[in-house]
PDB file of C-alpha atoms in Angstrom:
ATOM      1  CA  MET A   1     154.052  13.434  30.473  1.00 45.00           C
ATOM      2  CA  LYS A   2     152.317  14.870  27.399  1.00 44.00           C
ATOM      3  CA  LYS A   3     155.366  14.126  25.269  1.00 47.00           C
ATOM      4  CA  GLN A   4     155.434  10.493  26.390  1.00 49.00           C
ATOM      5  CA  PHE A   5     151.686  10.200  25.789  1.00 44.00           C
ATOM      6  CA  LEU A   6     152.039  11.496  22.213  1.00 45.00           C
ATOM      7  CA  THR A   7     154.948   9.133  21.645  1.00 47.00           C
ATOM      8  CA  LEU A   8     152.845   6.201  22.837  1.00 45.00           C
ATOM      9  CA  ILE A   9     150.019   7.148  20.465  1.00 43.00           C
ATOM     10  CA  CYS A  10     152.428   7.407  17.525  1.00 46.00           C
ATOM     11  CA  ILE A  11     153.841   3.971  18.309  1.00 42.00           C
ATOM     12  CA  CYS A  12     150.345   2.535  18.545  1.00 45.00           C
ATOM     13  CA  PHE A  13     149.479   3.801  15.071  1.00 40.00           C
ATOM     14  CA  ALA A  14     152.813   2.714  13.647  1.00 40.00           C
ATOM     15  CA  VAL A  15     152.631  -0.895  14.797  1.00 40.00           C
ATOM     16  CA  SER A  16     148.912  -1.461  14.106  1.00 40.00           C
ATOM     17  CA  LEU A  17     148.033  -3.633  11.102  1.00 38.00           C
ATOM     18  CA  VAL A  18     144.762  -4.653   9.491  1.00 41.00           C
ATOM     19  CA  ASN A  19     144.381  -8.409   9.665  1.00 47.00           C
ATOM     20  CA  ALA A  20     141.217  -8.365   7.604  1.00 46.00           C
ATOM     21  CA  GLN A  21     142.860  -6.346   4.808  1.00 60.00           C
ATOM     22  CA  ALA A  22     146.282  -8.010   4.983  1.00 65.00           C
ATOM     23  CA  ASN A  23     147.437  -9.143   1.535  1.00 67.00           C
ATOM     24  CA  ILE A  24     144.214  -7.820  -0.022  1.00 72.00           C
ATOM     25  CA  LEU A  25     146.075  -6.207  -2.947  1.00 74.00           C
ATOM     26  CA  ASN A  26     148.193  -9.293  -3.627  1.00 74.00           C
ATOM     27  CA  ALA A  27     145.535 -11.980  -3.130  1.00 74.00           C
ATOM     28  CA  LYS A  28     144.835 -14.182  -6.140  1.00 69.00           C
ATOM     29  CA  SER A  29     141.717 -15.672  -4.527  1.00 73.00           C
ATOM     30  CA  ALA A  30     139.297 -14.570  -1.826  1.00 72.00           C
ATOM     31  CA  ASN A  31     140.691 -17.207   0.540  1.00 72.00           C
ATOM     32  CA  GLU A  32     144.061 -15.430   0.594  1.00 68.00           C
ATOM     33  CA  ILE A  33     142.588 -12.177   1.926  1.00 69.00           C
ATOM     34  CA  GLY A  34     143.602 -11.651   5.543  1.00 66.00           C
ATOM     35  CA  LYS A  35     146.407 -14.227   5.393  1.00 70.00           C
ATOM     36  CA  LYS A  36     149.894 -12.815   5.780  1.00 68.00           C
ATOM     37  CA  SER A  37     152.788 -14.128   3.758  1.00 66.00           C
ATOM     38  CA  GLN A  38     155.734 -15.807   5.460  1.00 64.00           C
ATOM     39  CA  GLN A  39     157.763 -12.639   4.909  1.00 62.00           C
ATOM     40  CA  GLN A  40     155.093 -10.546   6.604  1.00 62.00           C
ATOM     41  CA  ILE A  41     154.842 -12.954   9.536  1.00 60.00           C
ATOM     42  CA  GLY A  42     158.611 -12.926   9.970  1.00 59.00           C
ATOM     43  CA  ALA A  43     158.767  -9.130   9.901  1.00 55.00           C
ATOM     44  CA  ASP A  44     155.741  -8.658  12.134  1.00 60.00           C
ATOM     45  CA  ASN A  45     156.977  -8.150  15.673  1.00 62.00           C
ATOM     46  CA  ASP A  46     153.714  -6.629  16.811  1.00 74.00           C
ATOM     47  CA  GLY A  47     152.644  -6.975  20.416  1.00 82.00           C
ATOM     48  CA  PRO A  48     151.510  -5.050  23.484  1.00 90.00           C
ATOM     49  CA  ILE A  49     153.954  -2.426  24.647  1.00 89.00           C
ATOM     50  CA  PRO A  50     155.425  -3.951  27.815  1.00 91.00           C
ATOM     51  CA  TYR A  51     155.038  -2.160  31.117  1.00 93.00           C
ATOM     52  CA  GLY A  52     158.191  -0.923  32.770  1.00 89.00           C
ATOM     53  CA  TYR A  53     159.160  -2.223  36.181  1.00 92.00           C
ATOM     54  CA  VAL A  54     157.955   0.017  39.023  1.00 94.00           C
ATOM     55  CA  ASP A  55     159.666  -0.426  42.364  1.00 94.00           C
ATOM     56  CA  ASP A  56     157.338  -0.020  45.330  1.00 94.00           C
ATOM     57  CA  ARG A  57     159.894   2.326  46.872  1.00 94.00           C
ATOM     58  CA  ASP A  58     159.492   4.696  43.925  1.00 94.00           C
ATOM     59  CA  ILE A  59     155.744   5.138  44.525  1.00 95.00           C
ATOM     60  CA  MET A  60     155.418   8.251  46.678  1.00 92.00           C
ATOM     61  CA  TRP A  61     151.615   8.313  46.590  1.00 94.00           C
ATOM     62  CA  SER A  62     148.846   6.192  45.118  1.00 95.00           C
ATOM     63  CA  LYS A  63     145.074   5.870  45.020  1.00 96.00           C
ATOM     64  CA  VAL A  64     142.930   3.086  43.589  1.00 97.00           C
ATOM     65  CA  VAL A  65     139.705   4.190  41.908  1.00 98.00           C
ATOM     66  CA  TRP A  66     136.793   2.435  40.242  1.00 98.00           C
ATOM     67  CA  GLU A  67     135.291   4.110  37.163  1.00 98.00           C
ATOM     68  CA  PHE A  68     132.204   3.438  35.081  1.00 98.00           C
ATOM     69  CA  VAL A  69     132.468   3.699  31.293  1.00 98.00           C
ATOM     70  CA  ASP A  70     129.008   4.394  29.858  1.00 97.00           C
ATOM     71  CA  LEU A  71     128.649   2.900  26.369  1.00 97.00           C
ATOM     72  CA  ASN A  72     125.845   5.350  25.563  1.00 95.00           C
ATOM     73  CA  GLN A  73     128.426   8.114  25.226  1.00 95.00           C
ATOM     74  CA  LYS A  74     129.718   8.710  21.723  1.00 94.00           C
ATOM     75  CA  ILE A  75     133.408   8.602  22.624  1.00 95.00           C
ATOM     76  CA  ASN A  76     132.904   5.111  24.108  1.00 96.00           C
ATOM     77  CA  LEU A  77     131.160   3.600  21.072  1.00 95.00           C
ATOM     78  CA  PRO A  78     134.344   1.870  19.787  1.00 94.00           C
ATOM     79  CA  TYR A  79     134.040  -0.482  22.770  1.00 96.00           C
ATOM     80  CA  TYR A  80     130.412  -1.269  21.885  1.00 95.00           C
ATOM     81  CA  PHE A  81     130.397  -1.872  18.137  1.00 92.00           C
ATOM     82  CA  PRO A  82     130.059  -3.993  16.079  1.00 92.00           C
ATOM     83  CA  ILE A  83     126.839  -5.563  17.351  1.00 91.00           C
ATOM     84  CA  ASP A  84     125.856  -7.523  14.228  1.00 85.00           C
ATOM     85  CA  THR A  85     128.813  -9.700  13.212  1.00 82.00           C
ATOM     86  CA  THR A  86     127.172 -11.457  10.252  1.00 81.00           C
ATOM     87  CA  ASN A  87     128.316  -8.905   7.677  1.00 82.00           C
ATOM     88  CA  ILE A  88     131.716  -7.983   9.050  1.00 82.00           C
ATOM     89  CA  SER A  89     135.194  -9.503   9.081  1.00 77.00           C
ATOM     90  CA  SER A  90     136.072 -11.931  11.857  1.00 78.00           C
ATOM     91  CA  ASP A  91     138.843  -9.744  13.309  1.00 77.00           C
ATOM     92  CA  ARG A  92     136.446  -6.916  14.223  1.00 85.00           C
ATOM     93  CA  ARG A  93     134.517  -7.611  17.404  1.00 91.00           C
ATOM     94  CA  SER A  94     133.176  -5.632  20.332  1.00 95.00           C
ATOM     95  CA  LEU A  95     135.144  -5.547  23.565  1.00 97.00           C
ATOM     96  CA  PHE A  96     132.619  -7.890  25.195  1.00 97.00           C
ATOM     97  CA  ASP A  97     132.866 -10.461  22.388  1.00 96.00           C
ATOM     98  CA  THR A  98     136.663 -10.195  22.535  1.00 96.00           C
ATOM     99  CA  LEU A  99     136.729 -10.954  26.262  1.00 97.00           C
ATOM    100  CA  ILE A 100     134.289 -13.861  25.940  1.00 96.00           C
ATOM    101  CA  LYS A 101     136.246 -15.343  23.039  1.00 95.00           C
ATOM    102  CA  GLY A 102     139.485 -15.002  25.000  1.00 96.00           C
ATOM    103  CA  ILE A 103     137.991 -16.781  28.013  1.00 96.00           C
ATOM    104  CA  ARG A 104     136.476 -19.645  26.014  1.00 94.00           C
ATOM    105  CA  SER A 105     139.636 -20.161  23.969  1.00 94.00           C
ATOM    106  CA  GLY A 106     141.755 -20.294  27.110  1.00 94.00           C
ATOM    107  CA  LYS A 107     143.903 -17.298  26.180  1.00 95.00           C
ATOM    108  CA  ILE A 108     142.434 -15.419  29.140  1.00 96.00           C
ATOM    109  CA  LYS A 109     143.056 -17.991  31.814  1.00 91.00           C
ATOM    110  CA  GLU A 110     141.552 -16.327  34.880  1.00 90.00           C
ATOM    111  CA  ALA A 111     138.269 -14.567  35.588  1.00 95.00           C
ATOM    112  CA  TYR A 112     137.003 -13.433  38.963  1.00 97.00           C
ATOM    113  CA  THR A 113     133.758 -12.592  40.721  1.00 96.00           C
ATOM    114  CA  ASP A 114     135.072  -9.341  42.221  1.00 95.00           C
ATOM    115  CA  SER A 115     137.646  -6.624  41.646  1.00 96.00           C
ATOM    116  CA  PHE A 116     139.871  -7.852  44.478  1.00 95.00           C
ATOM    117  CA  PHE A 117     140.488 -11.210  42.758  1.00 95.00           C
ATOM    118  CA  THR A 118     139.467 -13.226  45.809  1.00 94.00           C
ATOM    119  CA  THR A 119     137.305 -15.806  44.025  1.00 95.00           C
ATOM    120  CA  LYS A 120     137.914 -17.281  40.595  1.00 95.00           C
ATOM    121  CA  ILE A 121     134.986 -18.017  38.324  1.00 95.00           C
ATOM    122  CA  THR A 122     134.889 -20.877  35.833  1.00 94.00           C
ATOM    123  CA  GLN A 123     133.569 -20.820  32.271  1.00 93.00           C
ATOM    124  CA  ASP A 124     130.498 -22.765  33.362  1.00 93.00           C
ATOM    125  CA  GLU A 125     129.786 -20.229  36.094  1.00 95.00           C
ATOM    126  CA  ILE A 126     130.169 -17.402  33.596  1.00 95.00           C
ATOM    127  CA  ASP A 127     127.704 -19.148  31.275  1.00 93.00           C
ATOM    128  CA  THR A 128     125.103 -19.209  34.056  1.00 93.00           C
ATOM    129  CA  ARG A 129     125.341 -15.412  34.105  1.00 94.00           C
ATOM    130  CA  LEU A 130     125.132 -15.139  30.319  1.00 95.00           C
ATOM    131  CA  VAL A 131     122.676 -17.877  29.296  1.00 94.00           C
ATOM    132  CA  ASN A 132     119.177 -18.631  30.560  1.00 90.00           C
ATOM    133  CA  ILE A 133     117.247 -21.632  29.222  1.00 90.00           C
ATOM    134  CA  ARG A 134     113.567 -21.375  30.069  1.00 86.00           C
ATOM    135  CA  GLU A 135     110.924 -24.039  29.436  1.00 82.00           C
ATOM    136  CA  GLU A 136     107.260 -23.082  29.185  1.00 79.00           C
ATOM    137  CA  ASN A 137     104.337 -25.123  27.853  1.00 79.00           C
ATOM    138  CA  GLY A 138     106.652 -27.686  26.335  1.00 79.00           C
ATOM    139  CA  TYR A 139     108.727 -25.091  24.477  1.00 85.00           C
ATOM    140  CA  THR A 140     112.310 -24.193  25.248  1.00 88.00           C
ATOM    141  CA  ASP A 141     113.591 -20.633  24.866  1.00 88.00           C
ATOM    142  CA  THR A 142     117.222 -19.646  25.208  1.00 90.00           C
ATOM    143  CA  PHE A 143     118.161 -16.111  26.248  1.00 90.00           C
ATOM    144  CA  ASN A 144     121.730 -14.889  25.960  1.00 92.00           C
ATOM    145  CA  ILE A 145     123.544 -11.807  27.186  1.00 94.00           C
ATOM    146  CA  GLN A 146     125.024 -10.317  24.035  1.00 92.00           C
ATOM    147  CA  THR A 147     126.860  -7.142  23.134  1.00 94.00           C
ATOM    148  CA  GLU A 148     123.695  -5.050  22.986  1.00 93.00           C
ATOM    149  CA  ASP A 149     122.868  -6.097  26.570  1.00 93.00           C
ATOM    150  CA  VAL A 150     126.163  -4.688  27.892  1.00 96.00           C
ATOM    151  CA  GLY A 151     125.673  -1.056  28.861  1.00 96.00           C
ATOM    152  CA  GLY A 152     129.106  -0.226  30.193  1.00 97.00           C
ATOM    153  CA  TYR A 153     132.321  -1.343  31.830  1.00 98.00           C
ATOM    154  CA  MET A 154     133.660  -1.005  35.335  1.00 98.00           C
ATOM    155  CA  LEU A 155     137.375  -0.242  35.455  1.00 98.00           C
ATOM    156  CA  LYS A 156     139.691  -0.560  38.418  1.00 98.00           C
ATOM    157  CA  GLY A 157     142.975   1.289  38.214  1.00 97.00           C
ATOM    158  CA  MET A 158     145.664   2.963  40.248  1.00 97.00           C
ATOM    159  CA  TRP A 159     146.886   6.522  40.026  1.00 97.00           C
ATOM    160  CA  TYR A 160     150.393   6.820  41.440  1.00 96.00           C
ATOM    161  CA  PHE A 161     153.213   9.340  41.580  1.00 94.00           C
ATOM    162  CA  ASP A 162     156.467   7.844  40.338  1.00 93.00           C
ATOM    163  CA  LYS A 163     159.300   9.735  41.998  1.00 90.00           C
ATOM    164  CA  LEU A 164     161.815   8.165  39.616  1.00 90.00           C
ATOM    165  CA  GLN A 165     159.995   9.648  36.610  1.00 88.00           C
ATOM    166  CA  GLY A 166     158.714  12.670  38.539  1.00 88.00           C
ATOM    167  CA  GLU A 167     155.156  12.417  37.255  1.00 90.00           C
ATOM    168  CA  MET A 168     151.691  11.087  37.935  1.00 93.00           C
ATOM    169  CA  LYS A 169     150.824   7.879  36.106  1.00 95.00           C
ATOM    170  CA  TYR A 170     147.873   5.533  35.721  1.00 97.00           C
ATOM    171  CA  ARG A 171     147.841   1.761  35.520  1.00 97.00           C
ATOM    172  CA  LEU A 172     144.691  -0.167  34.619  1.00 97.00           C
ATOM    173  CA  LEU A 173     144.343  -3.210  36.878  1.00 97.00           C
ATOM    174  CA  ALA A 174     141.018  -4.842  36.013  1.00 97.00           C
ATOM    175  CA  LEU A 175     137.821  -4.443  34.003  1.00 98.00           C
ATOM    176  CA  ALA A 176     134.327  -5.918  34.159  1.00 98.00           C
ATOM    177  CA  PRO A 177     131.510  -5.813  31.588  1.00 98.00           C
ATOM    178  CA  MET A 178     128.279  -4.473  33.083  1.00 97.00           C
ATOM    179  CA  GLY A 179     125.236  -6.260  31.706  1.00 95.00           C
ATOM    180  CA  ARG A 180     121.609  -6.979  32.425  1.00 91.00           C
ATOM    181  CA  ASP A 181     120.373  -9.830  34.590  1.00 91.00           C
ATOM    182  CA  VAL A 182     119.926 -12.765  32.219  1.00 91.00           C
ATOM    183  CA  GLN A 183     117.167 -14.179  34.438  1.00 88.00           C
ATOM    184  CA  THR A 184     114.937 -11.193  33.619  1.00 87.00           C
ATOM    185  CA  LEU A 185     115.366 -11.337  29.834  1.00 84.00           C
ATOM    186  CA  GLY A 186     112.090 -12.121  28.105  1.00 77.00           C
ATOM    187  CA  VAL A 187     110.070 -12.123  31.329  1.00 81.00           C
ATOM    188  CA  GLU A 188     106.791 -10.269  30.917  1.00 78.00           C
ATOM    189  CA  GLY A 189     106.147  -7.519  33.422  1.00 76.00           C
ATOM    190  CA  VAL A 190     109.766  -7.398  34.567  1.00 77.00           C
ATOM    191  CA  GLU A 191     111.762  -4.385  33.434  1.00 77.00           C
ATOM    192  CA  ASP A 192     115.121  -4.472  35.153  1.00 80.00           C
ATOM    193  CA  GLU A 193     117.338  -1.858  33.542  1.00 83.00           C
ATOM    194  CA  ASN A 194     120.044  -2.144  36.198  1.00 90.00           C
ATOM    195  CA  LEU A 195     123.523  -3.249  35.189  1.00 94.00           C
ATOM    196  CA  TYR A 196     125.474  -5.926  37.037  1.00 95.00           C
ATOM    197  CA  GLU A 197     129.104  -7.019  37.031  1.00 96.00           C
ATOM    198  CA  LEU A 198     129.212 -10.142  34.857  1.00 97.00           C
ATOM    199  CA  PHE A 199     132.823 -11.055  35.679  1.00 97.00           C
ATOM    200  CA  TRP A 200     136.168  -9.370  36.378  1.00 98.00           C
ATOM    201  CA  ILE A 201     139.317  -9.756  34.286  1.00 97.00           C
ATOM    202  CA  PHE A 202     142.833  -8.984  35.537  1.00 97.00           C
ATOM    203  CA  PHE A 203     143.905  -6.592  32.789  1.00 97.00           C
ATOM    204  CA  PRO A 204     147.602  -7.572  32.390  1.00 96.00           C
ATOM    205  CA  ASN A 205     146.465 -11.160  31.836  1.00 95.00           C
ATOM    206  CA  ALA A 206     144.256 -10.083  28.912  1.00 97.00           C
ATOM    207  CA  ARG A 207     146.602  -7.667  27.135  1.00 96.00           C
ATOM    208  CA  GLU A 208     147.657 -10.118  24.418  1.00 94.00           C
ATOM    209  CA  VAL A 209     144.036 -10.880  23.520  1.00 95.00           C
ATOM    210  CA  LEU A 210     143.049  -7.216  23.614  1.00 96.00           C
ATOM    211  CA  HIS A 211     146.001  -6.283  21.445  1.00 93.00           C
ATOM    212  CA  GLU A 212     145.100  -8.831  18.775  1.00 90.00           C
ATOM    213  CA  SER A 213     141.570  -7.411  18.488  1.00 91.00           C
ATOM    214  CA  LYS A 214     141.513  -4.213  16.467  1.00 88.00           C
ATOM    215  CA  VAL A 215     139.129  -1.272  16.639  1.00 91.00           C
ATOM    216  CA  PHE A 216     138.043   0.449  13.445  1.00 87.00           C
ATOM    217  CA  ASN A 217     139.857   3.736  12.899  1.00 85.00           C
ATOM    218  CA  PRO A 218     137.529   6.160  11.025  1.00 83.00           C
ATOM    219  CA  MET A 219     140.455   8.441  10.221  1.00 87.00           C
ATOM    220  CA  ASN A 220     142.517   5.725   8.535  1.00 86.00           C
ATOM    221  CA  ALA A 221     141.171   2.211   7.979  1.00 82.00           C
ATOM    222  CA  ALA A 222     144.686   0.978   7.136  1.00 80.00           C
ATOM    223  CA  HIS A 223     145.844   1.577  10.704  1.00 82.00           C
ATOM    224  CA  PRO A 224     143.325   0.431  13.306  1.00 84.00           C
ATOM    225  CA  ILE A 225     143.891   0.685  17.050  1.00 91.00           C
ATOM    226  CA  SER A 226     143.791  -2.243  19.443  1.00 92.00           C
ATOM    227  CA  TYR A 227     141.693  -2.371  22.596  1.00 96.00           C
ATOM    228  CA  ASP A 228     144.928  -2.593  24.560  1.00 96.00           C
ATOM    229  CA  HIS A 229     146.081   0.729  23.103  1.00 94.00           C
ATOM    230  CA  LEU A 230     142.732   2.420  23.684  1.00 95.00           C
ATOM    231  CA  LEU A 231     142.493   1.405  27.318  1.00 97.00           C
ATOM    232  CA  ASN A 232     146.114   2.154  28.187  1.00 96.00           C
ATOM    233  CA  ALA A 233     145.829   5.579  26.568  1.00 95.00           C
ATOM    234  CA  ARG A 234     142.577   6.201  28.518  1.00 96.00           C
ATOM    235  CA  ARG A 235     140.689   6.993  25.347  1.00 95.00           C
ATOM    236  CA  PHE A 236     137.287   6.809  26.964  1.00 96.00           C
ATOM    237  CA  SER A 237     134.938   8.905  29.039  1.00 97.00           C
ATOM    238  CA  SER A 238     134.338   7.659  32.569  1.00 97.00           C
ATOM    239  CA  VAL A 239     132.944   8.666  35.932  1.00 97.00           C
ATOM    240  CA  ILE A 240     134.564   7.693  39.237  1.00 97.00           C
ATOM    241  CA  VAL A 241     132.087   5.673  41.309  1.00 97.00           C
ATOM    242  CA  ARG A 242     134.363   4.450  44.108  1.00 97.00           C
ATOM    243  CA  GLU A 243     137.724   5.238  45.630  1.00 97.00           C
ATOM    244  CA  GLU A 244     140.064   3.530  48.042  1.00 95.00           C
ATOM    245  CA  ASN A 245     139.160   4.996  51.436  1.00 93.00           C
ATOM    246  CA  ILE A 246     139.035   4.402  55.174  1.00 94.00           C
ATOM    247  CA  TYR A 247     135.334   3.517  55.051  1.00 94.00           C
ATOM    248  CA  GLY A 248     135.850   0.122  53.473  1.00 92.00           C
ATOM    249  CA  ASN A 249     136.184   1.547  49.954  1.00 93.00           C
ATOM    250  CA  ARG A 250     132.540   2.534  50.012  1.00 94.00           C
ATOM    251  CA  ALA A 251     130.970   3.734  46.779  1.00 96.00           C
ATOM    252  CA  ILE A 252     129.944   7.352  46.234  1.00 97.00           C
ATOM    253  CA  SER A 253     126.320   6.252  46.014  1.00 95.00           C
ATOM    254  CA  ASP A 254     126.599   4.850  49.566  1.00 95.00           C
ATOM    255  CA  TYR A 255     127.102   8.275  51.141  1.00 95.00           C
ATOM    256  CA  VAL A 256     125.651  10.582  48.475  1.00 96.00           C
ATOM    257  CA  ARG A 257     122.233   9.069  48.014  1.00 93.00           C
ATOM    258  CA  GLY A 258     119.351   9.868  45.730  1.00 88.00           C
ATOM    259  CA  ASN A 259     120.971  12.746  43.859  1.00 92.00           C
ATOM    260  CA  SER A 260     122.813  11.989  40.629  1.00 93.00           C
ATOM    261  CA  LEU A 261     124.070  15.558  40.277  1.00 95.00           C
ATOM    262  CA  PHE A 262     125.716  15.550  43.709  1.00 96.00           C
ATOM    263  CA  GLN A 263     127.216  12.134  42.973  1.00 96.00           C
ATOM    264  CA  LEU A 264     128.736  13.509  39.772  1.00 96.00           C
ATOM    265  CA  LEU A 265     130.084  16.525  41.649  1.00 97.00           C
ATOM    266  CA  GLU A 266     131.654  14.207  44.232  1.00 97.00           C
ATOM    267  CA  ALA A 267     133.245  12.165  41.432  1.00 97.00           C
ATOM    268  CA  ASN A 268     134.680  15.321  39.881  1.00 96.00           C
ATOM    269  CA  LYS A 269     135.994  16.358  43.294  1.00 96.00           C
ATOM    270  CA  ILE A 270     137.921  13.076  43.608  1.00 96.00           C
ATOM    271  CA  LYS A 271     139.275  13.496  40.083  1.00 95.00           C
ATOM    272  CA  GLU A 272     140.400  17.045  40.856  1.00 95.00           C
ATOM    273  CA  GLU A 273     142.146  15.907  44.043  1.00 94.00           C
ATOM    274  CA  ILE A 274     144.140  13.373  42.012  1.00 94.00           C
ATOM    275  CA  ARG A 275     145.135  16.038  39.486  1.00 91.00           C
ATOM    276  CA  ASN A 276     146.184  18.456  42.192  1.00 91.00           C
ATOM    277  CA  ARG A 277     148.270  15.796  43.914  1.00 90.00           C
ATOM    278  CA  GLU A 278     150.865  15.921  41.126  1.00 84.00           C
ATOM    279  CA  ILE A 279     151.154  19.706  41.475  1.00 83.00           C
ATOM    280  CA  ASP A 280     151.409  19.437  45.249  1.00 83.00           C
ATOM    281  CA  MET A 281     154.346  17.061  44.919  1.00 79.00           C
ATOM    282  CA  TRP A 282     156.426  19.932  43.564  1.00 74.00           C
ATOM    283  CA  ASN A 283     155.651  22.251  46.480  1.00 69.00           C
ATOM    284  CA  TYR A 284     158.342  22.333  49.113  1.00 54.00           C
TER     285      TYR A 284
END
């Protein structure tokens, strides 16, 4: 499993290109920076690494979990920045801006109100969660949910043991930006620091968009990493907040109340059970 993970990372670095710096050494004018030549376009076969087919009969065990990615943690900052896009190239955007752009351009065709994909949400309905136009004393103020208002992401994924490969694997199924309530922005005396699910995206449907958007690589600016690579490689810090269970998939906070430490310990317990499951599969 470690060998395959390292191979995946190497491939990710090998196929990544810098759109903003493409042709920068050969450009004869500033307008040519970032535009690939016809030879480069023809040779560029870059795209998301396709998932292999997994037969349901090969899944010996599985568990769906929901995790919260806190953007205040340093390791998760690549999903948060850049905030100010006025002095930065157009190909570098935060994960939130990338998702919004994909939805409005039609490249991400479906968004949902929940992680079970029961109800689709339109662009207009998304805008009502992101934009609030308030009129007071003849003046009109517009408040928008922007990148700085997104404090984290909720991820839904499945851990499963593939008997054909003989190892535990993870597949990301959906993600949702967690932002503030737009109705409380700019309201005096109201301080709502809670985060709410703005919309849910079925991850496989967004892989092309997430692959096209690159994340700055501080180790080598010539080879950035895409959001698709980062998420598939689980290059983030997260805490399990919910698991698939007999109690209607209740959240940890529903049965461990009022104590953040005990909630974290319960989340670590679930994570440890998943890790031990792979070892238990080899016990006869």
